[in-house]
Amino acid sequence: MAGILYAVGVGPGDPELLTLKAVKVINKADVIACPAKGGTAGVAYEIAKGACPEIEEKEKILLDFPMKEEGLDAAHQEVAKRIVDVLGKGRSVAFLTLGDPGFYSTFFYISEMVSDMGFEIQIVSGVTSFSGISARLNIPIALGRENVLITTGEFKDFDGTLIIMKAGSKLKGLKTCVIKCGKKAWLVENCGMESEKVYEDVHVIPDEAGYFSVLIVK
């Protein structure tokens, strides 16, 4: 029988936020596929390892995607081929993703290719970064009929809760917009990780922060 490809959300950073299903799938998978940098397994792997130490004994497929658009399609095709080679031998693969697989994940760039080759795919949901941040700050994302808008680095004068993903490199301009509109903002960098930083006042938020930074505006 052919193996199954699982997309497993590992949450925003705290290993204790992995779901029971995620832990079960990771533990039973034959092979672990995960983003990597310079041949070293990345953040998603380290989070999963905190909940599933046995992962270190498993075979890994390291996915070192280029940062630029050039060559990205070819890289996705190569990853799909490597995964299909494993699935074709009847072995299962757990593809680790930060947060939830359906939210800004690299997984769906390769899943269609794998599916088109006739292999089964199953998605294991994970806690999103903004859900983790909501809990960390003890604030709701939305109440009653409040609206929610999610952008990637862009400010909108929005009547509701604005969630700005990937805000780290654009904070200087974003802070100016928040102050001009008289709104309140929170920034969490590396939520749930050892390097986590929390800013609960727009005036103390730095002009730049890391890639895993989310700005909440109300």
mmCIF file with all atom_site columns, C-alpha atoms in Angstrom:
data_model
loop_
_atom_site.group_PDB
_atom_site.id
_atom_site.type_symbol
_atom_site.label_atom_id
_atom_site.label_alt_id
_atom_site.label_comp_id
_atom_site.label_asym_id
_atom_site.label_entity_id
_atom_site.label_seq_id
_atom_site.pdbx_PDB_ins_code
_atom_site.Cartn_x
_atom_site.Cartn_y
_atom_site.Cartn_z
_atom_site.occupancy
_atom_site.B_iso_or_equiv
_atom_site.pdbx_formal_charge
_atom_site.auth_seq_id
_atom_site.auth_comp_id
_atom_site.auth_asym_id
_atom_site.auth_atom_id
_atom_site.pdbx_PDB_model_num
ATOM 1   C CA . MET A 1 1   ? 0.000   0.000  0.000  1.00 0.00 ? 1   MET A CA 1
ATOM 2   C CA . ALA A 1 2   ? 1.113   3.551  -0.701 1.00 0.00 ? 2   ALA A CA 1
ATOM 3   C CA . GLY A 1 3   ? 2.049   5.794  2.194  1.00 0.00 ? 3   GLY A CA 1
ATOM 4   C CA . ILE A 1 4   ? 0.042   8.806  3.353  1.00 0.00 ? 4   ILE A CA 1
ATOM 5   C CA . LEU A 1 5   ? 1.307   12.385 3.359  1.00 0.00 ? 5   LEU A CA 1
ATOM 6   C CA . TYR A 1 6   ? 0.277   14.267 6.511  1.00 0.00 ? 6   TYR A CA 1
ATOM 7   C CA . ALA A 1 7   ? 0.505   18.044 6.879  1.00 0.00 ? 7   ALA A CA 1
ATOM 8   C CA . VAL A 1 8   ? 0.985   18.635 10.601 1.00 0.00 ? 8   VAL A CA 1
ATOM 9   C CA . GLY A 1 9   ? 0.558   22.055 12.194 1.00 0.00 ? 9   GLY A CA 1
ATOM 10  C CA . VAL A 1 10  ? 2.931   22.413 15.151 1.00 0.00 ? 10  VAL A CA 1
ATOM 11  C CA . GLY A 1 11  ? 1.544   25.728 16.424 1.00 0.00 ? 11  GLY A CA 1
ATOM 12  C CA . PRO A 1 12  ? 3.319   29.065 16.884 1.00 0.00 ? 12  PRO A CA 1
ATOM 13  C CA . GLY A 1 13  ? 6.188   28.053 19.161 1.00 0.00 ? 13  GLY A CA 1
ATOM 14  C CA . ASP A 1 14  ? 5.259   26.376 22.437 1.00 0.00 ? 14  ASP A CA 1
ATOM 15  C CA . PRO A 1 15  ? 5.566   22.563 22.060 1.00 0.00 ? 15  PRO A CA 1
ATOM 16  C CA . GLU A 1 16  ? 2.706   22.140 24.546 1.00 0.00 ? 16  GLU A CA 1
ATOM 17  C CA . LEU A 1 17  ? 0.367   23.670 21.956 1.00 0.00 ? 17  LEU A CA 1
ATOM 18  C CA . LEU A 1 18  ? 0.698   20.688 19.627 1.00 0.00 ? 18  LEU A CA 1
ATOM 19  C CA . THR A 1 19  ? -2.602  18.853 19.450 1.00 0.00 ? 19  THR A CA 1
ATOM 20  C CA . LEU A 1 20  ? -2.960  15.258 20.575 1.00 0.00 ? 20  LEU A CA 1
ATOM 21  C CA . LYS A 1 21  ? -3.557  14.318 16.943 1.00 0.00 ? 21  LYS A CA 1
ATOM 22  C CA . ALA A 1 22  ? -0.370  16.085 15.817 1.00 0.00 ? 22  ALA A CA 1
ATOM 23  C CA . VAL A 1 23  ? 1.689   14.191 18.396 1.00 0.00 ? 23  VAL A CA 1
ATOM 24  C CA . LYS A 1 24  ? 0.086   10.902 17.384 1.00 0.00 ? 24  LYS A CA 1
ATOM 25  C CA . VAL A 1 25  ? 0.742   11.444 13.672 1.00 0.00 ? 25  VAL A CA 1
ATOM 26  C CA . ILE A 1 26  ? 4.334   12.586 14.196 1.00 0.00 ? 26  ILE A CA 1
ATOM 27  C CA . ASN A 1 27  ? 5.082   9.581  16.384 1.00 0.00 ? 27  ASN A CA 1
ATOM 28  C CA . LYS A 1 28  ? 3.672   7.076  13.900 1.00 0.00 ? 28  LYS A CA 1
ATOM 29  C CA . ALA A 1 29  ? 5.066   8.668  10.706 1.00 0.00 ? 29  ALA A CA 1
ATOM 30  C CA . ASP A 1 30  ? 7.964   6.856  9.044  1.00 0.00 ? 30  ASP A CA 1
ATOM 31  C CA . VAL A 1 31  ? 9.619   10.001 7.705  1.00 0.00 ? 31  VAL A CA 1
ATOM 32  C CA . ILE A 1 32  ? 9.582   13.659 8.802  1.00 0.00 ? 32  ILE A CA 1
ATOM 33  C CA . ALA A 1 33  ? 9.654   16.425 6.177  1.00 0.00 ? 33  ALA A CA 1
ATOM 34  C CA . CYS A 1 34  ? 10.443  19.905 7.462  1.00 0.00 ? 34  CYS A CA 1
ATOM 35  C CA . PRO A 1 35  ? 11.736  23.302 6.337  1.00 0.00 ? 35  PRO A CA 1
ATOM 36  C CA . ALA A 1 36  ? 15.469  23.692 6.836  1.00 0.00 ? 36  ALA A CA 1
ATOM 37  C CA . LYS A 1 37  ? 18.207  26.263 6.499  1.00 0.00 ? 37  LYS A CA 1
ATOM 38  C CA . GLY A 1 38  ? 21.722  25.348 5.417  1.00 0.00 ? 38  GLY A CA 1
ATOM 39  C CA . GLY A 1 39  ? 21.045  21.656 5.942  1.00 0.00 ? 39  GLY A CA 1
ATOM 40  C CA . THR A 1 40  ? 19.754  22.125 9.489  1.00 0.00 ? 40  THR A CA 1
ATOM 41  C CA . ALA A 1 41  ? 16.137  21.388 10.427 1.00 0.00 ? 41  ALA A CA 1
ATOM 42  C CA . GLY A 1 42  ? 14.271  24.614 11.163 1.00 0.00 ? 42  GLY A CA 1
ATOM 43  C CA . VAL A 1 43  ? 11.898  26.054 13.740 1.00 0.00 ? 43  VAL A CA 1
ATOM 44  C CA . ALA A 1 44  ? 8.948   23.731 13.045 1.00 0.00 ? 44  ALA A CA 1
ATOM 45  C CA . TYR A 1 45  ? 11.139  20.690 13.692 1.00 0.00 ? 45  TYR A CA 1
ATOM 46  C CA . GLU A 1 46  ? 12.490  22.101 16.957 1.00 0.00 ? 46  GLU A CA 1
ATOM 47  C CA . ILE A 1 47  ? 8.962   22.814 18.189 1.00 0.00 ? 47  ILE A CA 1
ATOM 48  C CA . ALA A 1 48  ? 7.817   19.296 17.303 1.00 0.00 ? 48  ALA A CA 1
ATOM 49  C CA . LYS A 1 49  ? 10.880  17.793 18.986 1.00 0.00 ? 49  LYS A CA 1
ATOM 50  C CA . GLY A 1 50  ? 9.855   19.461 22.233 1.00 0.00 ? 50  GLY A CA 1
ATOM 51  C CA . ALA A 1 51  ? 6.633   17.445 22.221 1.00 0.00 ? 51  ALA A CA 1
ATOM 52  C CA . CYS A 1 52  ? 7.928   14.320 20.444 1.00 0.00 ? 52  CYS A CA 1
ATOM 53  C CA . PRO A 1 53  ? 11.583  13.663 21.411 1.00 0.00 ? 53  PRO A CA 1
ATOM 54  C CA . GLU A 1 54  ? 11.505  10.386 19.454 1.00 0.00 ? 54  GLU A CA 1
ATOM 55  C CA . ILE A 1 55  ? 11.460  12.449 16.256 1.00 0.00 ? 55  ILE A CA 1
ATOM 56  C CA . GLU A 1 56  ? 15.262  12.589 16.370 1.00 0.00 ? 56  GLU A CA 1
ATOM 57  C CA . GLU A 1 57  ? 15.416  8.881  15.554 1.00 0.00 ? 57  GLU A CA 1
ATOM 58  C CA . LYS A 1 58  ? 13.328  9.253  12.399 1.00 0.00 ? 58  LYS A CA 1
ATOM 59  C CA . GLU A 1 59  ? 14.512  9.747  8.848  1.00 0.00 ? 59  GLU A CA 1
ATOM 60  C CA . LYS A 1 60  ? 14.204  13.363 7.726  1.00 0.00 ? 60  LYS A CA 1
ATOM 61  C CA . ILE A 1 61  ? 13.605  15.119 4.423  1.00 0.00 ? 61  ILE A CA 1
ATOM 62  C CA . LEU A 1 62  ? 15.087  18.606 4.805  1.00 0.00 ? 62  LEU A CA 1
ATOM 63  C CA . LEU A 1 63  ? 13.370  21.247 2.671  1.00 0.00 ? 63  LEU A CA 1
ATOM 64  C CA . ASP A 1 64  ? 15.696  24.146 1.979  1.00 0.00 ? 64  ASP A CA 1
ATOM 65  C CA . PHE A 1 65  ? 13.536  26.458 -0.137 1.00 0.00 ? 65  PHE A CA 1
ATOM 66  C CA . PRO A 1 66  ? 15.131  29.504 -1.837 1.00 0.00 ? 66  PRO A CA 1
ATOM 67  C CA . MET A 1 67  ? 14.096  32.869 -0.383 1.00 0.00 ? 67  MET A CA 1
ATOM 68  C CA . LYS A 1 68  ? 13.582  34.433 -3.825 1.00 0.00 ? 68  LYS A CA 1
ATOM 69  C CA . GLU A 1 69  ? 10.848  33.629 -6.338 1.00 0.00 ? 69  GLU A CA 1
ATOM 70  C CA . GLU A 1 70  ? 13.452  32.557 -8.881 1.00 0.00 ? 70  GLU A CA 1
ATOM 71  C CA . GLY A 1 71  ? 13.849  28.802 -8.717 1.00 0.00 ? 71  GLY A CA 1
ATOM 72  C CA . LEU A 1 72  ? 11.002  28.342 -6.226 1.00 0.00 ? 72  LEU A CA 1
ATOM 73  C CA . ASP A 1 73  ? 8.761   26.344 -8.574 1.00 0.00 ? 73  ASP A CA 1
ATOM 74  C CA . ALA A 1 74  ? 11.606  23.975 -9.360 1.00 0.00 ? 74  ALA A CA 1
ATOM 75  C CA . ALA A 1 75  ? 12.312  23.583 -5.645 1.00 0.00 ? 75  ALA A CA 1
ATOM 76  C CA . HIS A 1 76  ? 8.658   22.717 -4.966 1.00 0.00 ? 76  HIS A CA 1
ATOM 77  C CA . GLN A 1 77  ? 8.712   20.116 -7.731 1.00 0.00 ? 77  GLN A CA 1
ATOM 78  C CA . GLU A 1 78  ? 11.902  18.586 -6.345 1.00 0.00 ? 78  GLU A CA 1
ATOM 79  C CA . VAL A 1 79  ? 10.391  18.377 -2.849 1.00 0.00 ? 79  VAL A CA 1
ATOM 80  C CA . ALA A 1 80  ? 7.223   16.753 -4.224 1.00 0.00 ? 80  ALA A CA 1
ATOM 81  C CA . LYS A 1 81  ? 9.352   14.191 -6.063 1.00 0.00 ? 81  LYS A CA 1
ATOM 82  C CA . ARG A 1 82  ? 11.345  13.323 -2.940 1.00 0.00 ? 82  ARG A CA 1
ATOM 83  C CA . ILE A 1 83  ? 8.163   12.863 -0.922 1.00 0.00 ? 83  ILE A CA 1
ATOM 84  C CA . VAL A 1 84  ? 6.502   10.784 -3.645 1.00 0.00 ? 84  VAL A CA 1
ATOM 85  C CA . ASP A 1 85  ? 9.546   8.495  -3.739 1.00 0.00 ? 85  ASP A CA 1
ATOM 86  C CA . VAL A 1 86  ? 9.005   7.752  -0.045 1.00 0.00 ? 86  VAL A CA 1
ATOM 87  C CA . LEU A 1 87  ? 5.221   7.370  -0.321 1.00 0.00 ? 87  LEU A CA 1
ATOM 88  C CA . GLY A 1 88  ? 5.637   4.988  -3.243 1.00 0.00 ? 88  GLY A CA 1
ATOM 89  C CA . LYS A 1 89  ? 7.531   2.612  -0.946 1.00 0.00 ? 89  LYS A CA 1
ATOM 90  C CA . GLY A 1 90  ? 4.545   2.419  1.395  1.00 0.00 ? 90  GLY A CA 1
ATOM 91  C CA . ARG A 1 91  ? 6.037   4.766  3.992  1.00 0.00 ? 91  ARG A CA 1
ATOM 92  C CA . SER A 1 92  ? 4.153   7.687  5.553  1.00 0.00 ? 92  SER A CA 1
ATOM 93  C CA . VAL A 1 93  ? 5.487   11.260 5.689  1.00 0.00 ? 93  VAL A CA 1
ATOM 94  C CA . ALA A 1 94  ? 4.673   13.963 8.243  1.00 0.00 ? 94  ALA A CA 1
ATOM 95  C CA . PHE A 1 95  ? 5.259   17.411 6.721  1.00 0.00 ? 95  PHE A CA 1
ATOM 96  C CA . LEU A 1 96  ? 5.731   19.858 9.622  1.00 0.00 ? 96  LEU A CA 1
ATOM 97  C CA . THR A 1 97  ? 4.400   23.396 9.332  1.00 0.00 ? 97  THR A CA 1
ATOM 98  C CA . LEU A 1 98  ? 4.422   26.320 11.732 1.00 0.00 ? 98  LEU A CA 1
ATOM 99  C CA . GLY A 1 99  ? 0.997   27.331 13.014 1.00 0.00 ? 99  GLY A CA 1
ATOM 100 C CA . ASP A 1 100 ? -1.734  25.760 10.907 1.00 0.00 ? 100 ASP A CA 1
ATOM 101 C CA . PRO A 1 101 ? -1.081  24.095 7.509  1.00 0.00 ? 101 PRO A CA 1
ATOM 102 C CA . GLY A 1 102 ? -3.838  26.130 5.858  1.00 0.00 ? 102 GLY A CA 1
ATOM 103 C CA . PHE A 1 103 ? -2.404  29.501 6.861  1.00 0.00 ? 103 PHE A CA 1
ATOM 104 C CA . TYR A 1 104 ? 0.664   30.776 4.937  1.00 0.00 ? 104 TYR A CA 1
ATOM 105 C CA . SER A 1 105 ? 2.188   27.309 4.822  1.00 0.00 ? 105 SER A CA 1
ATOM 106 C CA . THR A 1 106 ? 4.629   26.023 2.217  1.00 0.00 ? 106 THR A CA 1
ATOM 107 C CA . PHE A 1 107 ? 2.766   22.711 2.271  1.00 0.00 ? 107 PHE A CA 1
ATOM 108 C CA . PHE A 1 108 ? 0.103   23.610 -0.269 1.00 0.00 ? 108 PHE A CA 1
ATOM 109 C CA . TYR A 1 109 ? 2.738   24.505 -2.854 1.00 0.00 ? 109 TYR A CA 1
ATOM 110 C CA . ILE A 1 110 ? 3.570   20.812 -3.128 1.00 0.00 ? 110 ILE A CA 1
ATOM 111 C CA . SER A 1 111 ? 0.378   19.045 -2.011 1.00 0.00 ? 111 SER A CA 1
ATOM 112 C CA . GLU A 1 112 ? -1.392  19.314 -5.369 1.00 0.00 ? 112 GLU A CA 1
ATOM 113 C CA . MET A 1 113 ? 1.584   17.741 -7.135 1.00 0.00 ? 113 MET A CA 1
ATOM 114 C CA . VAL A 1 114 ? 1.560   14.836 -4.681 1.00 0.00 ? 114 VAL A CA 1
ATOM 115 C CA . SER A 1 115 ? -2.217  14.446 -4.914 1.00 0.00 ? 115 SER A CA 1
ATOM 116 C CA . ASP A 1 116 ? -2.101  14.464 -8.728 1.00 0.00 ? 116 ASP A CA 1
ATOM 117 C CA . MET A 1 117 ? 0.193   11.452 -8.536 1.00 0.00 ? 117 MET A CA 1
ATOM 118 C CA . GLY A 1 118 ? -2.523  9.529  -6.716 1.00 0.00 ? 118 GLY A CA 1
ATOM 119 C CA . PHE A 1 119 ? -1.350  9.699  -3.106 1.00 0.00 ? 119 PHE A CA 1
ATOM 120 C CA . GLU A 1 120 ? -3.579  10.350 -0.094 1.00 0.00 ? 120 GLU A CA 1
ATOM 121 C CA . ILE A 1 121 ? -3.142  13.568 1.866  1.00 0.00 ? 121 ILE A CA 1
ATOM 122 C CA . GLN A 1 122 ? -4.439  14.317 5.355  1.00 0.00 ? 122 GLN A CA 1
ATOM 123 C CA . ILE A 1 123 ? -4.323  17.676 7.157  1.00 0.00 ? 123 ILE A CA 1
ATOM 124 C CA . VAL A 1 124 ? -3.753  17.979 10.912 1.00 0.00 ? 124 VAL A CA 1
ATOM 125 C CA . SER A 1 125 ? -4.799  21.428 12.094 1.00 0.00 ? 125 SER A CA 1
ATOM 126 C CA . GLY A 1 126 ? -2.591  23.481 14.390 1.00 0.00 ? 126 GLY A CA 1
ATOM 127 C CA . VAL A 1 127 ? -2.891  26.578 16.580 1.00 0.00 ? 127 VAL A CA 1
ATOM 128 C CA . THR A 1 128 ? -2.365  29.732 14.504 1.00 0.00 ? 128 THR A CA 1
ATOM 129 C CA . SER A 1 129 ? 0.099   32.406 15.570 1.00 0.00 ? 129 SER A CA 1
ATOM 130 C CA . PHE A 1 130 ? -2.612  34.980 16.221 1.00 0.00 ? 130 PHE A CA 1
ATOM 131 C CA . SER A 1 131 ? -4.583  32.524 18.375 1.00 0.00 ? 131 SER A CA 1
ATOM 132 C CA . GLY A 1 132 ? -1.457  31.894 20.417 1.00 0.00 ? 132 GLY A CA 1
ATOM 133 C CA . ILE A 1 133 ? -0.857  35.634 20.694 1.00 0.00 ? 133 ILE A CA 1
ATOM 134 C CA . SER A 1 134 ? -4.440  36.255 21.806 1.00 0.00 ? 134 SER A CA 1
ATOM 135 C CA . ALA A 1 135 ? -3.907  33.795 24.661 1.00 0.00 ? 135 ALA A CA 1
ATOM 136 C CA . ARG A 1 136 ? -0.478  35.232 25.497 1.00 0.00 ? 136 ARG A CA 1
ATOM 137 C CA . LEU A 1 137 ? -1.894  38.768 25.770 1.00 0.00 ? 137 LEU A CA 1
ATOM 138 C CA . ASN A 1 138 ? -5.137  37.719 27.441 1.00 0.00 ? 138 ASN A CA 1
ATOM 139 C CA . ILE A 1 139 ? -7.158  39.670 24.875 1.00 0.00 ? 139 ILE A CA 1
ATOM 140 C CA . PRO A 1 140 ? -9.906  38.477 22.516 1.00 0.00 ? 140 PRO A CA 1
ATOM 141 C CA . ILE A 1 141 ? -9.438  38.530 18.768 1.00 0.00 ? 141 ILE A CA 1
ATOM 142 C CA . ALA A 1 142 ? -13.103 39.458 18.328 1.00 0.00 ? 142 ALA A CA 1
ATOM 143 C CA . LEU A 1 143 ? -16.317 39.699 20.319 1.00 0.00 ? 143 LEU A CA 1
ATOM 144 C CA . GLY A 1 144 ? -19.954 39.801 19.243 1.00 0.00 ? 144 GLY A CA 1
ATOM 145 C CA . ARG A 1 145 ? -20.208 41.144 15.706 1.00 0.00 ? 145 ARG A CA 1
ATOM 146 C CA . GLU A 1 146 ? -16.687 42.580 15.528 1.00 0.00 ? 146 GLU A CA 1
ATOM 147 C CA . ASN A 1 147 ? -14.940 42.112 12.209 1.00 0.00 ? 147 ASN A CA 1
ATOM 148 C CA . VAL A 1 148 ? -11.425 40.752 11.735 1.00 0.00 ? 148 VAL A CA 1
ATOM 149 C CA . LEU A 1 149 ? -9.018  41.638 8.925  1.00 0.00 ? 149 LEU A CA 1
ATOM 150 C CA . ILE A 1 150 ? -5.696  39.883 8.314  1.00 0.00 ? 150 ILE A CA 1
ATOM 151 C CA . THR A 1 151 ? -2.978  41.461 6.162  1.00 0.00 ? 151 THR A CA 1
ATOM 152 C CA . THR A 1 152 ? 0.687   40.769 5.458  1.00 0.00 ? 152 THR A CA 1
ATOM 153 C CA . GLY A 1 153 ? 2.556   43.880 6.517  1.00 0.00 ? 153 GLY A CA 1
ATOM 154 C CA . GLU A 1 154 ? -0.147  46.360 5.491  1.00 0.00 ? 154 GLU A CA 1
ATOM 155 C CA . PHE A 1 155 ? -2.063  48.757 7.744  1.00 0.00 ? 155 PHE A CA 1
ATOM 156 C CA . LYS A 1 156 ? -5.775  49.375 7.192  1.00 0.00 ? 156 LYS A CA 1
ATOM 157 C CA . ASP A 1 157 ? -7.890  51.898 9.095  1.00 0.00 ? 157 ASP A CA 1
ATOM 158 C CA . PHE A 1 158 ? -10.328 49.141 9.945  1.00 0.00 ? 158 PHE A CA 1
ATOM 159 C CA . ASP A 1 159 ? -13.368 49.063 12.224 1.00 0.00 ? 159 ASP A CA 1
ATOM 160 C CA . GLY A 1 160 ? -12.558 45.879 14.090 1.00 0.00 ? 160 GLY A CA 1
ATOM 161 C CA . THR A 1 161 ? -9.462  43.838 14.899 1.00 0.00 ? 161 THR A CA 1
ATOM 162 C CA . LEU A 1 162 ? -6.589  44.151 12.437 1.00 0.00 ? 162 LEU A CA 1
ATOM 163 C CA . ILE A 1 163 ? -4.021  41.342 12.459 1.00 0.00 ? 163 ILE A CA 1
ATOM 164 C CA . ILE A 1 164 ? -0.819  42.208 10.608 1.00 0.00 ? 164 ILE A CA 1
ATOM 165 C CA . MET A 1 165 ? 1.320   39.166 9.828  1.00 0.00 ? 165 MET A CA 1
ATOM 166 C CA . LYS A 1 166 ? 5.001   39.365 8.888  1.00 0.00 ? 166 LYS A CA 1
ATOM 167 C CA . ALA A 1 167 ? 5.125   42.862 10.368 1.00 0.00 ? 167 ALA A CA 1
ATOM 168 C CA . GLY A 1 168 ? 8.723   42.837 11.587 1.00 0.00 ? 168 GLY A CA 1
ATOM 169 C CA . SER A 1 169 ? 10.405  44.703 8.722  1.00 0.00 ? 169 SER A CA 1
ATOM 170 C CA . LYS A 1 170 ? 7.615   47.297 8.397  1.00 0.00 ? 170 LYS A CA 1
ATOM 171 C CA . LEU A 1 171 ? 7.061   48.297 11.999 1.00 0.00 ? 171 LEU A CA 1
ATOM 172 C CA . LYS A 1 172 ? 8.280   51.875 11.726 1.00 0.00 ? 172 LYS A CA 1
ATOM 173 C CA . GLY A 1 173 ? 5.605   52.816 9.194  1.00 0.00 ? 173 GLY A CA 1
ATOM 174 C CA . LEU A 1 174 ? 2.956   50.669 10.850 1.00 0.00 ? 174 LEU A CA 1
ATOM 175 C CA . LYS A 1 175 ? 3.491   52.371 14.220 1.00 0.00 ? 175 LYS A CA 1
ATOM 176 C CA . THR A 1 176 ? 3.059   55.776 12.612 1.00 0.00 ? 176 THR A CA 1
ATOM 177 C CA . CYS A 1 177 ? -0.286  54.691 11.126 1.00 0.00 ? 177 CYS A CA 1
ATOM 178 C CA . VAL A 1 178 ? -1.498  53.253 14.447 1.00 0.00 ? 178 VAL A CA 1
ATOM 179 C CA . ILE A 1 179 ? -0.638  56.423 16.369 1.00 0.00 ? 179 ILE A CA 1
ATOM 180 C CA . LYS A 1 180 ? -2.166  58.660 13.692 1.00 0.00 ? 180 LYS A CA 1
ATOM 181 C CA . CYS A 1 181 ? -5.459  56.757 13.913 1.00 0.00 ? 181 CYS A CA 1
ATOM 182 C CA . GLY A 1 182 ? -5.447  56.799 17.706 1.00 0.00 ? 182 GLY A CA 1
ATOM 183 C CA . LYS A 1 183 ? -5.628  53.022 18.020 1.00 0.00 ? 183 LYS A CA 1
ATOM 184 C CA . LYS A 1 184 ? -4.027  50.544 20.394 1.00 0.00 ? 184 LYS A CA 1
ATOM 185 C CA . ALA A 1 185 ? -1.504  47.974 19.204 1.00 0.00 ? 185 ALA A CA 1
ATOM 186 C CA . TRP A 1 186 ? 0.288   44.949 20.612 1.00 0.00 ? 186 TRP A CA 1
ATOM 187 C CA . LEU A 1 187 ? 3.318   43.211 19.098 1.00 0.00 ? 187 LEU A CA 1
ATOM 188 C CA . VAL A 1 188 ? 4.472   39.688 19.878 1.00 0.00 ? 188 VAL A CA 1
ATOM 189 C CA . GLU A 1 189 ? 7.701   38.390 18.366 1.00 0.00 ? 189 GLU A CA 1
ATOM 190 C CA . ASN A 1 190 ? 8.467   34.654 18.387 1.00 0.00 ? 190 ASN A CA 1
ATOM 191 C CA . CYS A 1 191 ? 5.322   33.742 20.315 1.00 0.00 ? 191 CYS A CA 1
ATOM 192 C CA . GLY A 1 192 ? 5.852   30.764 22.618 1.00 0.00 ? 192 GLY A CA 1
ATOM 193 C CA . MET A 1 193 ? 9.571   30.449 21.869 1.00 0.00 ? 193 MET A CA 1
ATOM 194 C CA . GLU A 1 194 ? 12.460  31.062 24.268 1.00 0.00 ? 194 GLU A CA 1
ATOM 195 C CA . SER A 1 195 ? 13.202  34.297 22.383 1.00 0.00 ? 195 SER A CA 1
ATOM 196 C CA . GLU A 1 196 ? 9.629   35.598 22.748 1.00 0.00 ? 196 GLU A CA 1
ATOM 197 C CA . LYS A 1 197 ? 9.214   39.355 23.144 1.00 0.00 ? 197 LYS A CA 1
ATOM 198 C CA . VAL A 1 198 ? 5.945   41.094 24.022 1.00 0.00 ? 198 VAL A CA 1
ATOM 199 C CA . TYR A 1 199 ? 5.147   44.790 23.560 1.00 0.00 ? 199 TYR A CA 1
ATOM 200 C CA . GLU A 1 200 ? 1.821   46.065 24.875 1.00 0.00 ? 200 GLU A CA 1
ATOM 201 C CA . ASP A 1 201 ? 2.164   49.748 23.969 1.00 0.00 ? 201 ASP A CA 1
ATOM 202 C CA . VAL A 1 202 ? 2.690   51.101 20.461 1.00 0.00 ? 202 VAL A CA 1
ATOM 203 C CA . HIS A 1 203 ? 5.205   53.637 21.794 1.00 0.00 ? 203 HIS A CA 1
ATOM 204 C CA . VAL A 1 204 ? 7.614   50.932 22.987 1.00 0.00 ? 204 VAL A CA 1
ATOM 205 C CA . ILE A 1 205 ? 7.372   48.734 19.907 1.00 0.00 ? 205 ILE A CA 1
ATOM 206 C CA . PRO A 1 206 ? 10.741  48.759 18.063 1.00 0.00 ? 206 PRO A CA 1
ATOM 207 C CA . ASP A 1 207 ? 11.139  49.960 14.478 1.00 0.00 ? 207 ASP A CA 1
ATOM 208 C CA . GLU A 1 208 ? 12.165  46.464 13.379 1.00 0.00 ? 208 GLU A CA 1
ATOM 209 C CA . ALA A 1 209 ? 11.647  42.939 14.675 1.00 0.00 ? 209 ALA A CA 1
ATOM 210 C CA . GLY A 1 210 ? 12.116  39.357 13.494 1.00 0.00 ? 210 GLY A CA 1
ATOM 211 C CA . TYR A 1 211 ? 10.197  37.514 10.788 1.00 0.00 ? 211 TYR A CA 1
ATOM 212 C CA . PHE A 1 212 ? 7.849   35.791 13.271 1.00 0.00 ? 212 PHE A CA 1
ATOM 213 C CA . SER A 1 213 ? 6.288   39.044 14.462 1.00 0.00 ? 213 SER A CA 1
ATOM 214 C CA . VAL A 1 214 ? 2.558   39.750 14.539 1.00 0.00 ? 214 VAL A CA 1
ATOM 215 C CA . LEU A 1 215 ? 0.957   43.135 15.217 1.00 0.00 ? 215 LEU A CA 1
ATOM 216 C CA . ILE A 1 216 ? -2.577  43.242 16.652 1.00 0.00 ? 216 ILE A CA 1
ATOM 217 C CA . VAL A 1 217 ? -4.421  46.556 16.233 1.00 0.00 ? 217 VAL A CA 1
ATOM 218 C CA . LYS A 1 218 ? -7.748  47.458 17.855 1.00 0.00 ? 218 LYS A CA 1
#
